[in-house]
PDB file of C-alpha atoms in Angstrom:
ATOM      1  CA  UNK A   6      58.855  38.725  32.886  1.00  0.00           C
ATOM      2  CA  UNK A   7      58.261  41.233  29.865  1.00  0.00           C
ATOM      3  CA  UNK A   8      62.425  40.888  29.356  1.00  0.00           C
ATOM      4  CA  UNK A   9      62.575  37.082  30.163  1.00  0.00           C
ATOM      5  CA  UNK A  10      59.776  37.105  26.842  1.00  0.00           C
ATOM      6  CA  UNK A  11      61.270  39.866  24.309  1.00  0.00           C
ATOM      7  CA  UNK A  12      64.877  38.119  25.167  1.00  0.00           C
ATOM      8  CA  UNK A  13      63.224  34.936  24.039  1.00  0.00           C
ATOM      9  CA  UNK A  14      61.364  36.392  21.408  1.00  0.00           C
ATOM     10  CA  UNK A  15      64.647  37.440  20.290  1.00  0.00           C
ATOM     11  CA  UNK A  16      66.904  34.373  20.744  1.00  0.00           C
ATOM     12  CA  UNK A  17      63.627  32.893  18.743  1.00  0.00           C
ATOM     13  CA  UNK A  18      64.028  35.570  15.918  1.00  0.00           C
ATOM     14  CA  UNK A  19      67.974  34.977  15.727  1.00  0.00           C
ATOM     15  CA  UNK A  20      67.605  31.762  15.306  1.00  0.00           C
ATOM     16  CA  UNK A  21      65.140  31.046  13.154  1.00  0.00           C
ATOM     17  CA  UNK A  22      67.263  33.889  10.932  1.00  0.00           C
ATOM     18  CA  UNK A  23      70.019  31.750  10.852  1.00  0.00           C
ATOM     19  CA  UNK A  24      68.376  28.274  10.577  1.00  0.00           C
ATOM     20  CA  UNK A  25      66.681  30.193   7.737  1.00  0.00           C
ATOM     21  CA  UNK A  26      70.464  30.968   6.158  1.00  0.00           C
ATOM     22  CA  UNK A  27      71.947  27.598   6.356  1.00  0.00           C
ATOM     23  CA  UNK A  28      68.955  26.572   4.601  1.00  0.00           C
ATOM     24  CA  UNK A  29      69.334  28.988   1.742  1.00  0.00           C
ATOM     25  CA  UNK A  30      72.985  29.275   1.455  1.00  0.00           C
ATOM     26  CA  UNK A  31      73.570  26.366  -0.677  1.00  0.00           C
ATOM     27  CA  UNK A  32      70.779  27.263  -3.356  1.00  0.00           C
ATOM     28  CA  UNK A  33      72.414  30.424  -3.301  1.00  0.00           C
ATOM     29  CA  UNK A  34      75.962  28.790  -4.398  1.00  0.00           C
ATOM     30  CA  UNK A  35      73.955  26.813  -6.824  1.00  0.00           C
ATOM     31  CA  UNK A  36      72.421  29.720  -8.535  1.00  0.00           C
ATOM     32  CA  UNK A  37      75.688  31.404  -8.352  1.00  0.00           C
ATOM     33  CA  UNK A  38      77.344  28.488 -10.252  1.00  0.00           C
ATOM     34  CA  UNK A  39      75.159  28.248 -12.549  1.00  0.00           C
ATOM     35  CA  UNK A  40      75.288  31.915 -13.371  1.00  0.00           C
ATOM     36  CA  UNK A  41      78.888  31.644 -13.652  1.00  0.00           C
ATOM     37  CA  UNK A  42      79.244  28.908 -15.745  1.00  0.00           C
ATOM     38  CA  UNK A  43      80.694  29.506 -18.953  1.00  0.00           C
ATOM     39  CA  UNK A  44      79.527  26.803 -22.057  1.00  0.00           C
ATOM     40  CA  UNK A  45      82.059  24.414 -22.570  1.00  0.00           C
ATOM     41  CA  UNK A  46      82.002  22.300 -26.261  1.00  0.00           C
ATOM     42  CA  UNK A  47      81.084  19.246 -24.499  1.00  0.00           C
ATOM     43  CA  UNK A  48      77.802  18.160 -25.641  1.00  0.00           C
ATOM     44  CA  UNK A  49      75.766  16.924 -28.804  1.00  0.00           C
ATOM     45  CA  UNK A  50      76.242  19.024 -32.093  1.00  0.00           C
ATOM     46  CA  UNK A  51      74.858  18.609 -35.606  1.00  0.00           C
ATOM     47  CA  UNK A  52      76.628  19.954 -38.338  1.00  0.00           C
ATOM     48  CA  UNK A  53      75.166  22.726 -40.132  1.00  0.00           C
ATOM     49  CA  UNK A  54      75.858  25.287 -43.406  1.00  0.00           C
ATOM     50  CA  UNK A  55      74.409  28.090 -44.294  1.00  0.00           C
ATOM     51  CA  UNK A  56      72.355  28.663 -47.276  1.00  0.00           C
ATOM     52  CA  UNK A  57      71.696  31.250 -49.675  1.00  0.00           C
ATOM     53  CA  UNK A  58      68.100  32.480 -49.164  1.00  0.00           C
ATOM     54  CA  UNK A  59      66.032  34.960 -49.888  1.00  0.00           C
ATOM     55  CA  UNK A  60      66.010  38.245 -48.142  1.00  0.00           C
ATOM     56  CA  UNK A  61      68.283  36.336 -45.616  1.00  0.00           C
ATOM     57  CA  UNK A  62      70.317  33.185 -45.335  1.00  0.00           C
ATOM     58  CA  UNK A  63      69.039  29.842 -43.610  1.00  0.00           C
ATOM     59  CA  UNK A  64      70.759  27.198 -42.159  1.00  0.00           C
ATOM     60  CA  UNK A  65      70.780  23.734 -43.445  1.00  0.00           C
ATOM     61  CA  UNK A  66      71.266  21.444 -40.881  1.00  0.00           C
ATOM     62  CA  UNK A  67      73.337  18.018 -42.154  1.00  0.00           C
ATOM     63  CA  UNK A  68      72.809  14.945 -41.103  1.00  0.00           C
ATOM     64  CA  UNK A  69      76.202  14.641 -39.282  1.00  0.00           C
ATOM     65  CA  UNK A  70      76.032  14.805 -35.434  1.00  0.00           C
ATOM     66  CA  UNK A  71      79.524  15.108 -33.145  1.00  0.00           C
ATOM     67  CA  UNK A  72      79.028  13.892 -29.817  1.00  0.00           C
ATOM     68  CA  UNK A  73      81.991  15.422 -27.154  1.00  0.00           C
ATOM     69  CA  UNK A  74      81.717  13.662 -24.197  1.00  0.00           C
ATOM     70  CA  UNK A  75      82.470  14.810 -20.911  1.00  0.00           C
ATOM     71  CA  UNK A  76      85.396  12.128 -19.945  1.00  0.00           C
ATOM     72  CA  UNK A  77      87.530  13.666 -23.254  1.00  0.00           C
ATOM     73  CA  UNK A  78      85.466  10.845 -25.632  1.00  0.00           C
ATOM     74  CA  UNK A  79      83.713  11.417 -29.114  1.00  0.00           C
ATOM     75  CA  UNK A  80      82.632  10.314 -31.879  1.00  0.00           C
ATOM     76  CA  UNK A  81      81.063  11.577 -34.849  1.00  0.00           C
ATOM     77  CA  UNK A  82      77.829   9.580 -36.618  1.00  0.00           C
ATOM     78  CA  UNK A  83      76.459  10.097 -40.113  1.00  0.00           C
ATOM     79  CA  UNK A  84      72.790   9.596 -41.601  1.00  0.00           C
ATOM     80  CA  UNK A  85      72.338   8.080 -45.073  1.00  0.00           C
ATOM     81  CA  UNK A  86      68.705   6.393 -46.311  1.00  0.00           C
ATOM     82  CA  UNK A  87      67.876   6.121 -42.984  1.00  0.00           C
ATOM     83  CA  UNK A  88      71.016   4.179 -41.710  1.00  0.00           C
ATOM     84  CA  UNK A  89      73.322   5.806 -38.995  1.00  0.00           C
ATOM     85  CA  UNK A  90      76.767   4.826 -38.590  1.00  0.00           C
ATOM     86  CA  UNK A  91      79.703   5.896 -36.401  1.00  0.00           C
ATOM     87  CA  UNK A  92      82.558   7.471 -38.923  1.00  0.00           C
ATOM     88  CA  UNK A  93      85.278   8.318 -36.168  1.00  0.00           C
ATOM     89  CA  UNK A  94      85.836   6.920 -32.679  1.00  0.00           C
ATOM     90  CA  UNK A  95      88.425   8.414 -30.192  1.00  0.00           C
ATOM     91  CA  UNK A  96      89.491  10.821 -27.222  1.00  0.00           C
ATOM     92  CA  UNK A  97      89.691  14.529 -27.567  1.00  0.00           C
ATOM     93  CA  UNK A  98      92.026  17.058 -25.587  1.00  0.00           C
ATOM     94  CA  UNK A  99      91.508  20.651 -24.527  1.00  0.00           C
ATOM     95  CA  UNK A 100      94.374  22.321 -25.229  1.00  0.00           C
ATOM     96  CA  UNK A 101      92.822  26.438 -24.956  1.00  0.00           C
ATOM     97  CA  UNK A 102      90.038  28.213 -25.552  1.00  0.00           C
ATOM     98  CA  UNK A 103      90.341  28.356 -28.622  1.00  0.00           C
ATOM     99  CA  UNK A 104      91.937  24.598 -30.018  1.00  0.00           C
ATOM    100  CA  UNK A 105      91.456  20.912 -29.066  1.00  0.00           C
ATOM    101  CA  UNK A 106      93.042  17.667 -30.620  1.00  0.00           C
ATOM    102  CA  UNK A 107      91.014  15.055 -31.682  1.00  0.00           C
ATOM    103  CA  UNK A 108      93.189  11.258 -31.153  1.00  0.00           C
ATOM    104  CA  UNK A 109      91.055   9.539 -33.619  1.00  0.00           C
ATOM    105  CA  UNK A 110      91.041   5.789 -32.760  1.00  0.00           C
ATOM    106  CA  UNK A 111      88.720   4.317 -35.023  1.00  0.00           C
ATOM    107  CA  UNK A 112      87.515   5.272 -38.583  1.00  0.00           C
ATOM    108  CA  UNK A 113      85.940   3.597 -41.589  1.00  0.00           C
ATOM    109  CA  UNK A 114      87.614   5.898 -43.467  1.00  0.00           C
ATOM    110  CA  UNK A 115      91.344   5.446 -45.085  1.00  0.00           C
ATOM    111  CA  UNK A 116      93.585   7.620 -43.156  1.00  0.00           C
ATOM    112  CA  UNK A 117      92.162   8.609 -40.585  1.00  0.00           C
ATOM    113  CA  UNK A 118      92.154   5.810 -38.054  1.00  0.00           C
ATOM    114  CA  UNK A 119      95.334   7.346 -35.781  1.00  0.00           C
ATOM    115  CA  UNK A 120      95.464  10.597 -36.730  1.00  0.00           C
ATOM    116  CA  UNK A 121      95.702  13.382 -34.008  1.00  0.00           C
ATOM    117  CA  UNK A 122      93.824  15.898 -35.729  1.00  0.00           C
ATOM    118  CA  UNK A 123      94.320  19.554 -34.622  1.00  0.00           C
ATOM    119  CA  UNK A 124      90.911  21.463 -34.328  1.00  0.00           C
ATOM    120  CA  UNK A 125      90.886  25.317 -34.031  1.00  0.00           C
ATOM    121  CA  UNK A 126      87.495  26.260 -33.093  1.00  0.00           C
ATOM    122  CA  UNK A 127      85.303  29.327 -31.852  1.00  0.00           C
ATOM    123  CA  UNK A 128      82.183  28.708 -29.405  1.00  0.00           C
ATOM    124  CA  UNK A 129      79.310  31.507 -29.568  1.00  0.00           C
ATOM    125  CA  UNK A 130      78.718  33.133 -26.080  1.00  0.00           C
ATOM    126  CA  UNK A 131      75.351  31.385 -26.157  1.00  0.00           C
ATOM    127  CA  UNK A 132      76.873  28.069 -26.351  1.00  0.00           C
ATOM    128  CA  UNK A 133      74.414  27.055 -29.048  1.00  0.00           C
ATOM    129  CA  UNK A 134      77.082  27.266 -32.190  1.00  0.00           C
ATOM    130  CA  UNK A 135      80.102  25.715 -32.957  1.00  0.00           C
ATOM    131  CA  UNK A 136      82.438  26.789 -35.597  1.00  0.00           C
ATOM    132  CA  UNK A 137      85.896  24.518 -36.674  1.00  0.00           C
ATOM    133  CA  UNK A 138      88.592  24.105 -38.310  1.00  0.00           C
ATOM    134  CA  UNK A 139      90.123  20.998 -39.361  1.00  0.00           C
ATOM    135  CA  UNK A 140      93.592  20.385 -41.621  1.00  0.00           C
ATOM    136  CA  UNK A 141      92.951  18.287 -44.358  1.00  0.00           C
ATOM    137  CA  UNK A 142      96.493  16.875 -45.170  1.00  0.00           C
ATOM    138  CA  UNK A 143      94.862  16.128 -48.631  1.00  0.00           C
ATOM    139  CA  UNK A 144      94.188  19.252 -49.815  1.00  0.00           C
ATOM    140  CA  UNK A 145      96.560  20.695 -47.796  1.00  0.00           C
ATOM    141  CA  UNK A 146      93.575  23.157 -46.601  1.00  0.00           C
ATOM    142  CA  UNK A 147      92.166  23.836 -43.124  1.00  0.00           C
ATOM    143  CA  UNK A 148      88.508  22.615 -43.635  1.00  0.00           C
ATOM    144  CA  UNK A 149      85.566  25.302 -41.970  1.00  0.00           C
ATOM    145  CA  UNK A 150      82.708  23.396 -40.366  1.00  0.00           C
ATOM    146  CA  UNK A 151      79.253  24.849 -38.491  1.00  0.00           C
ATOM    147  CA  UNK A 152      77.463  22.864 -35.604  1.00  0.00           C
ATOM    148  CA  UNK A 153      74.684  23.368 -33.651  1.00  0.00           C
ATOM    149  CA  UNK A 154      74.229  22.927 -30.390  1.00  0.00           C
ATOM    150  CA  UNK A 155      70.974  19.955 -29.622  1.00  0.00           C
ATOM    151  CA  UNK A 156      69.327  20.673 -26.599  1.00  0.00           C
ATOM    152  CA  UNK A 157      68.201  18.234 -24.368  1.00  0.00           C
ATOM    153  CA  UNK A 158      64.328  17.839 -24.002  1.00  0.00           C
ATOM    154  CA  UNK A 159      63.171  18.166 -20.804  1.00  0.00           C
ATOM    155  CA  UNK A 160      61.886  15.229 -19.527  1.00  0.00           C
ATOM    156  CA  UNK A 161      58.577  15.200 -17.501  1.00  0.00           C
ATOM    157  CA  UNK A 162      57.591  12.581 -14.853  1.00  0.00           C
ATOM    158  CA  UNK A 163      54.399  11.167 -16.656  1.00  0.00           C
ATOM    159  CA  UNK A 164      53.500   8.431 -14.334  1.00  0.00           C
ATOM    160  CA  UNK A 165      52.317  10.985 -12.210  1.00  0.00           C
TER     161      UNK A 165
END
C-alpha cells in the first residue's frame, strides 16, 4: 500500500508539474515577446528642437504632432491660437530601417497634395525620439526634423 500511495503521490506531483507548465508557458512567450520587441516608428510624435540654454540645451517641443498609424496611415496636425488642423493626409511605406515614403494624399498646402516624399530617418534605441529628414524640392535641401515620442497614459478602471 506504501507504493500504491508514493506512486500516486507521484503521478499527483507530475501532473500538477505539468498542468502547472501549460499554464505558464504562454506568459512566458508573452514576456519573451515583449522583451524582444524592437520600437517601431508607429505611434504619436510631437515635433521638437532643441534650444540653446544655459549650462545645457532644452528641448522645445512644437506644436506639430505626426501620427503613424499602424495600417501604413498618417497624418500630421498643427496648433495655432488654439485651433488644430490636419496639414497632410496619406499612407506611408517602410522601405528599411533606416527610410520610409510618405504618399501624401491630402494637403492644404500648394504642392504637396501627391507628392511621395522620401523620409530618411533614425529611431533612438529607447523608441522615445525620432529624428528625419525630408527633401524640400524648394530649397533643394533635405530638411532635419526632431519628434518625440507621446506616451500613452495609462488608463485606470475608476468605476471601481
Amino acid at each position: 500500500i506504501k507504493t500504491f500511495i508514493a506512486m500516486k503521490t507521484s503521478v499527483l506531483i507530475r501532473g500538477m508539474l505539468a498542468v502547472s507548465l501549460l499554464l505558464l508557458s504562454p506568459f512566458s512567450r508573452l514576456e519573451a515577446q515583449i522583451v524582444d520587441a524592437k520600437p517601431t516608428i508607429v505611434g504619436v510624435w510631437q515635433k521638437a528642437m532643441y534650444q540653446q540654454g544655459y549650462p545645457l540645451p532644452t528641448v522645445r517641443y512644437m506644436p506639430i504632432f505626426k501620427f503613424l498609424n499602424e495600417d501604413g496611415s498618417f497624418y500630421q496636425m498643427d496648433t495655432h491660437n488654439r485651433k488644430a488642423f490636419i496639414i497632410h493626409v496619406g499612407t506611408f511605406d517602410i522601405k528599411s530601417d533606416t527610410s520610409y515614403v510618405e504618399h501624401i494624399t491630402k494637403s492644404p498646402y500648394r504642392g504637396f497634395t501627391g507628392r511621395h516624399s522620401e523620409v530618411k530617418y533614425h529611431l533612438d534605441p529607447t523608441g522615445k525620439t525620432l529624428t528625419t529628414e525630408w527633401y524640400n524640392t524648394e530649397t533643394k535641401a533635405w530638411e532635419p526634423e526632431m519628434y518625440i515620442r507621446i506616451e500613452a497614459p495609462e488608463f485606470k478602471d475608476i468605476a471601481h
